[in-house]
Short mmCIF file of C-alpha atoms in Angstrom, two decimals:
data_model
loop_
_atom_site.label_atom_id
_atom_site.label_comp_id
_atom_site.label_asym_id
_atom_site.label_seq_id
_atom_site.Cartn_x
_atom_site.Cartn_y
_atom_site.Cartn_z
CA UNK A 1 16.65 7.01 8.98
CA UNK A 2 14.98 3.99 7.26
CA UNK A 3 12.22 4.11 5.05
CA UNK A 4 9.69 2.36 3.59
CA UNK A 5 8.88 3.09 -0.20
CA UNK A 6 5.19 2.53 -1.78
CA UNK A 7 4.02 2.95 -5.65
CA UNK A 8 0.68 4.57 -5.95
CA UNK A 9 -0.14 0.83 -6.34
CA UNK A 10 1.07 -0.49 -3.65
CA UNK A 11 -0.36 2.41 -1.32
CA UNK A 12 -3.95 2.03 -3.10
CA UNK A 13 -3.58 -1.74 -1.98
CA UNK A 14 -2.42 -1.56 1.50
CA UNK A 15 -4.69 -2.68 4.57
CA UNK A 16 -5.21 -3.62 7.86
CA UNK A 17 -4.91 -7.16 9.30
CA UNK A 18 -4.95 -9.02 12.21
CA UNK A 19 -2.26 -11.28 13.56
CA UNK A 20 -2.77 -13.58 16.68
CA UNK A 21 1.16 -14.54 16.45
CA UNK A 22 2.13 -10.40 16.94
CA UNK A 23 -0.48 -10.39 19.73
CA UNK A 24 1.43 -13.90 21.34
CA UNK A 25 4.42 -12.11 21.08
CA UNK A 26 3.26 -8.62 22.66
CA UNK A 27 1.99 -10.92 25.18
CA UNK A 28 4.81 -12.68 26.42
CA UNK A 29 6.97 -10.04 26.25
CA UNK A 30 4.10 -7.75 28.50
CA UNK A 31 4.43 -11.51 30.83
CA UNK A 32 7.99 -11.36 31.31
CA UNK A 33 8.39 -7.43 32.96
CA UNK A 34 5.97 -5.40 35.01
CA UNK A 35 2.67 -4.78 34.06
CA UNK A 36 2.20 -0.96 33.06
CA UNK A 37 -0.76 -0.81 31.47
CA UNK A 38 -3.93 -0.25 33.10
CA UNK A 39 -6.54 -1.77 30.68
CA UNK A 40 -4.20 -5.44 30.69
CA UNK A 41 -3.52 -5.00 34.54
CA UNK A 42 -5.89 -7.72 35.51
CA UNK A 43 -4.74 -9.82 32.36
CA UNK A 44 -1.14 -9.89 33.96
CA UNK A 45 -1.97 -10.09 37.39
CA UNK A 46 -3.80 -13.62 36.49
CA UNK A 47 -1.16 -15.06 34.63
CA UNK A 48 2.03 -13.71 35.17
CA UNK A 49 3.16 -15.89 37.10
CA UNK A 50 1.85 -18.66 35.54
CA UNK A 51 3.87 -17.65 32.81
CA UNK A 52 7.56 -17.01 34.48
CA UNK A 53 7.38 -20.16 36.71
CA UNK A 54 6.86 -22.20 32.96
CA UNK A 55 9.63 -20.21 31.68
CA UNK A 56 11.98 -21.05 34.70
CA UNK A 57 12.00 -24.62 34.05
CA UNK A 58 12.87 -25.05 30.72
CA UNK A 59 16.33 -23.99 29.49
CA UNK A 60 15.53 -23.18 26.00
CA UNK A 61 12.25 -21.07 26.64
CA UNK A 62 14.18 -19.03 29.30
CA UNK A 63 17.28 -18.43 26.80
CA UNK A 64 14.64 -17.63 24.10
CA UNK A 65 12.62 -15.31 25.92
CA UNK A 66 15.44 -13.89 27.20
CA UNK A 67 16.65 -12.81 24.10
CA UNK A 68 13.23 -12.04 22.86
CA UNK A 69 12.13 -9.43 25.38
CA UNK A 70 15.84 -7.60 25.45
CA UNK A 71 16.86 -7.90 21.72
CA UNK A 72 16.09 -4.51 20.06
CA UNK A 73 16.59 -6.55 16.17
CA UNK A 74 13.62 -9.41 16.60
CA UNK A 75 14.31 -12.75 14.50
CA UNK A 76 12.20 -12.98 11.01
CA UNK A 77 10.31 -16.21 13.15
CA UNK A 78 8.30 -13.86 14.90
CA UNK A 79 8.00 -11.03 13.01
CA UNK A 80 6.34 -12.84 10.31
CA UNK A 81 3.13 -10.57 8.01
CA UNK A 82 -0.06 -12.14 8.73
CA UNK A 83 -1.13 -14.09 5.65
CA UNK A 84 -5.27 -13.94 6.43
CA UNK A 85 -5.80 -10.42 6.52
CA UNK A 86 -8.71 -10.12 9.71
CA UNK A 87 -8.99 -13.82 9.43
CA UNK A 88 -5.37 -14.57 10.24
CA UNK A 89 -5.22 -17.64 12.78
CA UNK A 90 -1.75 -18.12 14.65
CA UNK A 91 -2.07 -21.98 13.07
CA UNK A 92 -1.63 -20.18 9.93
CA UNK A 93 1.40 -18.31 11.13
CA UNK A 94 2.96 -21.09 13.13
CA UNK A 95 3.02 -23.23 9.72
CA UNK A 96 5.30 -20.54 8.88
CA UNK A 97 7.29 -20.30 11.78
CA UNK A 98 8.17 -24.16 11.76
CA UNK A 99 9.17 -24.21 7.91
CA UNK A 100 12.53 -22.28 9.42
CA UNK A 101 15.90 -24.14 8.93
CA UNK A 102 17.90 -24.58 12.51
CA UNK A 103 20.70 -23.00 10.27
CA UNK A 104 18.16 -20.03 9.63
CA UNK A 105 17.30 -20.12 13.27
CA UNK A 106 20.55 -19.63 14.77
CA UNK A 107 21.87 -17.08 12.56
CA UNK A 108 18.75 -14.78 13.22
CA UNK A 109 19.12 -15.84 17.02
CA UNK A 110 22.65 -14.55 16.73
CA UNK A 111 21.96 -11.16 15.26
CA UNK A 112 19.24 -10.70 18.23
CA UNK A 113 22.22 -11.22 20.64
CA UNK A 114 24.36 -8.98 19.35
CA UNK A 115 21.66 -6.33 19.63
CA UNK A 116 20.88 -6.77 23.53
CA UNK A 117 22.16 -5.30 26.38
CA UNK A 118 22.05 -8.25 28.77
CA UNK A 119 25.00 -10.51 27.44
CA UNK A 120 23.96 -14.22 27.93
CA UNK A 121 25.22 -15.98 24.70
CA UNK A 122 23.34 -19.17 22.92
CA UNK A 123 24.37 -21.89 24.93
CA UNK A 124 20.71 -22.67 25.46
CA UNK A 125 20.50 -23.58 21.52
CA UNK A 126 20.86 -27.50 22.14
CA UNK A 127 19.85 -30.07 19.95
CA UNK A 128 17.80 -29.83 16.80
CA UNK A 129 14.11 -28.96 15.50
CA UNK A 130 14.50 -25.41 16.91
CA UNK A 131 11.63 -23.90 14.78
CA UNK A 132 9.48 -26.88 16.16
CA UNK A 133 10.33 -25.44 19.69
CA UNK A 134 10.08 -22.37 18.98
CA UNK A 135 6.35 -22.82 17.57
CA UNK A 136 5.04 -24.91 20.55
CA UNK A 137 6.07 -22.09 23.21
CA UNK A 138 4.22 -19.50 21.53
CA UNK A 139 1.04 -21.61 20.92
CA UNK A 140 1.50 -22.43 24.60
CA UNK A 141 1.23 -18.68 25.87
CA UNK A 142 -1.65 -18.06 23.15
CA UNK A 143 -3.62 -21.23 24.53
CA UNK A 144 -3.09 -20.60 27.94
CA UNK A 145 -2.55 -16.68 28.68
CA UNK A 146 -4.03 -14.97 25.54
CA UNK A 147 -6.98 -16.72 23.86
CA UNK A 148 -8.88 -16.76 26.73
CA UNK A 149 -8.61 -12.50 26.70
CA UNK A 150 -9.08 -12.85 22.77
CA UNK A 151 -12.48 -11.61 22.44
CA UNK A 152 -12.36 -8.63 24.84
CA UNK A 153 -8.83 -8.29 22.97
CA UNK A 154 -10.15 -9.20 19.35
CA UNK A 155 -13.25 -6.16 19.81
CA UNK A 156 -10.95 -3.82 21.06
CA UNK A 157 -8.58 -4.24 17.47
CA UNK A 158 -11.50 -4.53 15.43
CA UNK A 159 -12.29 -1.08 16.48
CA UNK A 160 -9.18 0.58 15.95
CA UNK A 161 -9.04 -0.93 12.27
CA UNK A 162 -12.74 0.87 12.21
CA UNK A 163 -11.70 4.28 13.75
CA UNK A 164 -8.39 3.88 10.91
CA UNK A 165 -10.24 2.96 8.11
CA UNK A 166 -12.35 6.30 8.42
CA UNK A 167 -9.82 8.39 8.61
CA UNK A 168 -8.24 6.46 5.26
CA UNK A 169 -11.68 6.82 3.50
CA UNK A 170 -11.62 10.41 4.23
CA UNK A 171 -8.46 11.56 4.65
CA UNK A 172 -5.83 9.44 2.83
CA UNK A 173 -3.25 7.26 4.67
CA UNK A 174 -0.74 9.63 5.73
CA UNK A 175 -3.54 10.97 7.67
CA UNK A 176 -4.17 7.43 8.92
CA UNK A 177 -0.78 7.18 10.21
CA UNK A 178 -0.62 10.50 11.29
CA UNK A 179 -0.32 8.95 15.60
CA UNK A 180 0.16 6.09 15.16
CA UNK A 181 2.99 5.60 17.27
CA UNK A 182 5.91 7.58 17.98
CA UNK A 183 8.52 6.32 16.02
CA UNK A 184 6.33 6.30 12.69
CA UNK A 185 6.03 8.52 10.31
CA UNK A 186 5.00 9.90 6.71
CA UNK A 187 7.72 11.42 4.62
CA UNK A 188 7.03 13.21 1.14
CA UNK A 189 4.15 10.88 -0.54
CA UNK A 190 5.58 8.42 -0.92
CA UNK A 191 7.39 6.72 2.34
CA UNK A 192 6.71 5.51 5.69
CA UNK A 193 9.51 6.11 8.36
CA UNK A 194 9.96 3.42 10.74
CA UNK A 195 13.02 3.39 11.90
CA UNK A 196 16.30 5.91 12.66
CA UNK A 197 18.59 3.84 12.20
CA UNK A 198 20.69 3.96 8.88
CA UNK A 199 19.56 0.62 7.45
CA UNK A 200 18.32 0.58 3.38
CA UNK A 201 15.39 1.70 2.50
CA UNK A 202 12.86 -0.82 1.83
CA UNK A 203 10.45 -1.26 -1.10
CA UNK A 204 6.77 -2.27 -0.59
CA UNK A 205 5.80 -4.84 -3.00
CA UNK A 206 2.65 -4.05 -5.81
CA UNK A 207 0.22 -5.53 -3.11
CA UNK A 208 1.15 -3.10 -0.84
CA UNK A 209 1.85 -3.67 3.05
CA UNK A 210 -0.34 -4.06 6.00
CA UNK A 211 -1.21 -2.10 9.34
CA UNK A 212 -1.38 -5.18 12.52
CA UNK A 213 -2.42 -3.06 15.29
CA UNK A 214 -1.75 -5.14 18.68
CA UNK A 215 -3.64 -4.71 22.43
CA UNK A 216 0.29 -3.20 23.94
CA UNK A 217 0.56 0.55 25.03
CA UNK A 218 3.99 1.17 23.28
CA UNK A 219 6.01 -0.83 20.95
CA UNK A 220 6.33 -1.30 17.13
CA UNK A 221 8.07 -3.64 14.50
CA UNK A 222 8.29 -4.29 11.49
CA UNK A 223 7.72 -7.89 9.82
CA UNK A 224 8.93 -8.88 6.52
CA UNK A 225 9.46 -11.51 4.24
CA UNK A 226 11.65 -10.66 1.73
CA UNK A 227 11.92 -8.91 -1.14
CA UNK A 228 8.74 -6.72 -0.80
CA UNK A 229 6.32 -7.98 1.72
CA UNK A 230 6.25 -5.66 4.95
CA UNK A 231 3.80 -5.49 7.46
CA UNK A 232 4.23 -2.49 10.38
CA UNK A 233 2.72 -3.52 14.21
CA UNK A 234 1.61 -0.79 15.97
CA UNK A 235 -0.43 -0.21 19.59
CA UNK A 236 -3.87 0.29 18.94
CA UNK A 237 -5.16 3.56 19.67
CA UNK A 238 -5.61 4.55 23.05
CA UNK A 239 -4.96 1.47 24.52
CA UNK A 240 -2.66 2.65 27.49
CA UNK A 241 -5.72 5.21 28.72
CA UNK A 242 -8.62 2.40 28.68
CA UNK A 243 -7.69 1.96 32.62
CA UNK A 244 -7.86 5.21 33.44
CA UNK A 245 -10.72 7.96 32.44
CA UNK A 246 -12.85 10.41 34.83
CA UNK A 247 -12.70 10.07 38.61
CA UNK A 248 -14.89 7.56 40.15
CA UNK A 249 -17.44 9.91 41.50
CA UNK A 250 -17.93 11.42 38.43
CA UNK A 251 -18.82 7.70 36.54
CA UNK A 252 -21.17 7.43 39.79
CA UNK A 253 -22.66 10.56 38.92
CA UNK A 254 -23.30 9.41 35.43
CA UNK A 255 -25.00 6.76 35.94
CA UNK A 256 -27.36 8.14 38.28
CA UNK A 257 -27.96 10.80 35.41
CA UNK A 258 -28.36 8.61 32.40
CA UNK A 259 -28.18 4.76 33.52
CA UNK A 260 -25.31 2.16 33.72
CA UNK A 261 -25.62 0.49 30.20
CA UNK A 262 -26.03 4.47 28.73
CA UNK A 263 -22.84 5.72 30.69
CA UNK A 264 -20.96 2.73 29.68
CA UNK A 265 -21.08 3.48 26.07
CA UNK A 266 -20.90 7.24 26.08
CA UNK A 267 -17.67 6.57 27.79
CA UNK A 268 -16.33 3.62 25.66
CA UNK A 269 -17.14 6.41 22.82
CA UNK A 270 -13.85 8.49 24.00
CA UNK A 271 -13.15 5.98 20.21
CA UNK A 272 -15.52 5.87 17.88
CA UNK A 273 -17.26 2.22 18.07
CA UNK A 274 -20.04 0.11 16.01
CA UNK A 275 -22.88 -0.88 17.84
CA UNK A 276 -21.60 -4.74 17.21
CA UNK A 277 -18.19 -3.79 18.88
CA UNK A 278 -19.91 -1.91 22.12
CA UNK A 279 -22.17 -4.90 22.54
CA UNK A 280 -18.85 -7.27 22.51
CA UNK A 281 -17.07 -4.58 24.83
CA UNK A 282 -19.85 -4.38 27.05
CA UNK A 283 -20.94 -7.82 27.00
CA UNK A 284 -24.71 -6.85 26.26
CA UNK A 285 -27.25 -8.01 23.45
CA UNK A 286 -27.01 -5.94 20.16
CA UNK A 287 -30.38 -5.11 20.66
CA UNK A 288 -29.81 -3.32 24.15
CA UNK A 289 -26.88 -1.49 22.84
CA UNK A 290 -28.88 -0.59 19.95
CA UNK A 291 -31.73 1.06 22.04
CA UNK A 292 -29.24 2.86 24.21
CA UNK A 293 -27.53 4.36 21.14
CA UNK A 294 -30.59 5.46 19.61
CA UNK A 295 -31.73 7.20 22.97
CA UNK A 296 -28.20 8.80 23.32
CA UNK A 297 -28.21 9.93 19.63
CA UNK A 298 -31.65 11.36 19.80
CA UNK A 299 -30.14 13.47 23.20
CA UNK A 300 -27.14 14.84 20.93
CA UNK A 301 -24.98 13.22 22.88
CA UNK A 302 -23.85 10.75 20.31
CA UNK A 303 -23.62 11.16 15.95
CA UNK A 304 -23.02 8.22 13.74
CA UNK A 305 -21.20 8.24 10.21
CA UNK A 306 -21.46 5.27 7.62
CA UNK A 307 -18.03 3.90 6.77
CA UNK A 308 -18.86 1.48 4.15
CA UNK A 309 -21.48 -1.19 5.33
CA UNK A 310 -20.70 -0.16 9.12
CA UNK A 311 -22.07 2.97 11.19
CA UNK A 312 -19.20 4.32 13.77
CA UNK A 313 -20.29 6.30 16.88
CA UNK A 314 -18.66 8.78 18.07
CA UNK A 315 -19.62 11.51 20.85
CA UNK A 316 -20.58 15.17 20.00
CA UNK A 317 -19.43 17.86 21.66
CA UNK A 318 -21.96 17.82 24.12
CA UNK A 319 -21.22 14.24 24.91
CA UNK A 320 -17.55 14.89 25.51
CA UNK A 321 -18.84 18.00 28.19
CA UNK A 322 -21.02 15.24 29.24
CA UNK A 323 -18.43 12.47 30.21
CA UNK A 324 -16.07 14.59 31.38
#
């Protein structure tokens, strides 16, 4: 078991952030095997093979990806903490990526290989300016397979850092952490457990860590720049169900009750939303998703709760009968 250790300061002084680079790399691993997740189904369908045929003809992106999607120890280049918090750009983080060595490179490439199950060596690592290479493939599948999801994908994080920071304002992180994901977890007061394997402990630095949730239904890692900054990726809550939800002639029947636009949002409120974030999801005017809330609030279907300058939505008990 591996931990990670916070001071009172450093767990005061955590966060959440954002981190286009982590959601590159969910994405091109998602790319590279079959799609299993409803809510990105589409997303893959469209570019998949857009994606693999790229791949295919270029030696060092195949070998790299390779490696990448069957490693289970990931290379420090791409597990890098966002440095923006919510603002985080992947130019930001690809600055970083590219001010790697080729000597640094290759001996991180090497640990990844001997931590796969698919044996297929580094013959692939030709020439020099690695890091440069490495860089310019993952701005390629962020400019051409995930930017143009980013908004749909941006809304749906920025909602699960809303729905977590409640739950920290009110209940304290280890409450926040609680689900997660599977293979985290709290331990005493003063540790996060994120991994089983006997590796040291590590210490969180006074500014504490941050939380990068990322649009995948499973997966985790941790990034790190050493000695003390850590930063723990994690699938966004309820990400994997977004496909699915009640039978089709029960939505039908909704909407004949209570309206399209008004069954839309009582069911995107299975998680608590803003009104700003249902009229991204939605793709309506805040003002129409405003008068739909109030109406929906005033039936008891819906409640609201300040958290900070926001008010989350969430559905009351009758609202949950309701949907489902």
């Amino acid at each position: 078991m591996t931990l990670l250790r916070l001071s009172p300061r450093a767990l005061s002084r955590s966060r959440f952030a954002l981190s286009p680079l982590a959601e590159t790399f969910g994405a091109l691993r998602m790319l590279t095997n079959p799609c299993t997740d409803p809510w990105l189904a589409s997303w893959h369908e469209r570019h998949a093979a857009t994606f693999r045929a790229r791949v295919a003809s270029d030696r060092f992106a195949a070998g790299l990806v390779r490696l990448l999607v069957t490693a289970s120890w990931l290379p420090d280049f791409v597990t890098l903490p966002p440095t923006g918090g919510m603002r985080t750009t992947l130019a930001q983080e690809l600055d970083a990526v590219r001010r790697f060595s080729d000597p640094e490179i290759r001996t991180q490439l090497e640990a990844s290989d001997q931590h796969t199950d698919i044996a297929g060596g580094l013959d692939w690592l030709e020439g020099t300016g690695w890091a440069e290479r490495c860089a310019q493939l993952l701005d390629t599948v962020w400019r051409d397979h995930v930017r143009p999801d980013w908004p749909r994908r941006r809304a749906l994080l920025e909602r699960e850092v809303t729905y977590r920071a409640g739950l920290v304002a009110v209940y304290g992180w280890s409450n926040a952490l609680g689900n997660m994901n599977k293979r985290s977890e709290w331990v005493g007061e003063d540790a996060i457990r994120f991994s089983h394997r006997p590796m040291a402990d590590r210490v969180v630095g006074p500014e504490g860590m941050l939380f990068v949730p990322v649009t995948l239904a499973r997966g985790t890692w941790l990034c790190e720049v050493p000695p003390d900054s850590f930063a723990l990726v994690y699938p966004a809550r309820g990400v994997a169900e977004r496909g699915g939800g009640p039978a089709d002639d029960r939505v039908r029947a909704l909407v004949r009750l209570i309206g399209p636009v008004r069954a839309r949002i009582l069911l995107e409120l299975s998680r608590p939303a803003t009104t700003t974030e249902l009229a991204t999801t939605l793709e309506v005017s805040l003002g129409t998703a405003g008068g739909h809330i109030t109406v929906l609030r005033e039936a008891g279907l819906i409640e609201g709760t300040r958290v900070g300058r926001r008010v989350v939505y969430r559905r009351t008990d009758d609202g949950d009968r309701l949907a489902g």
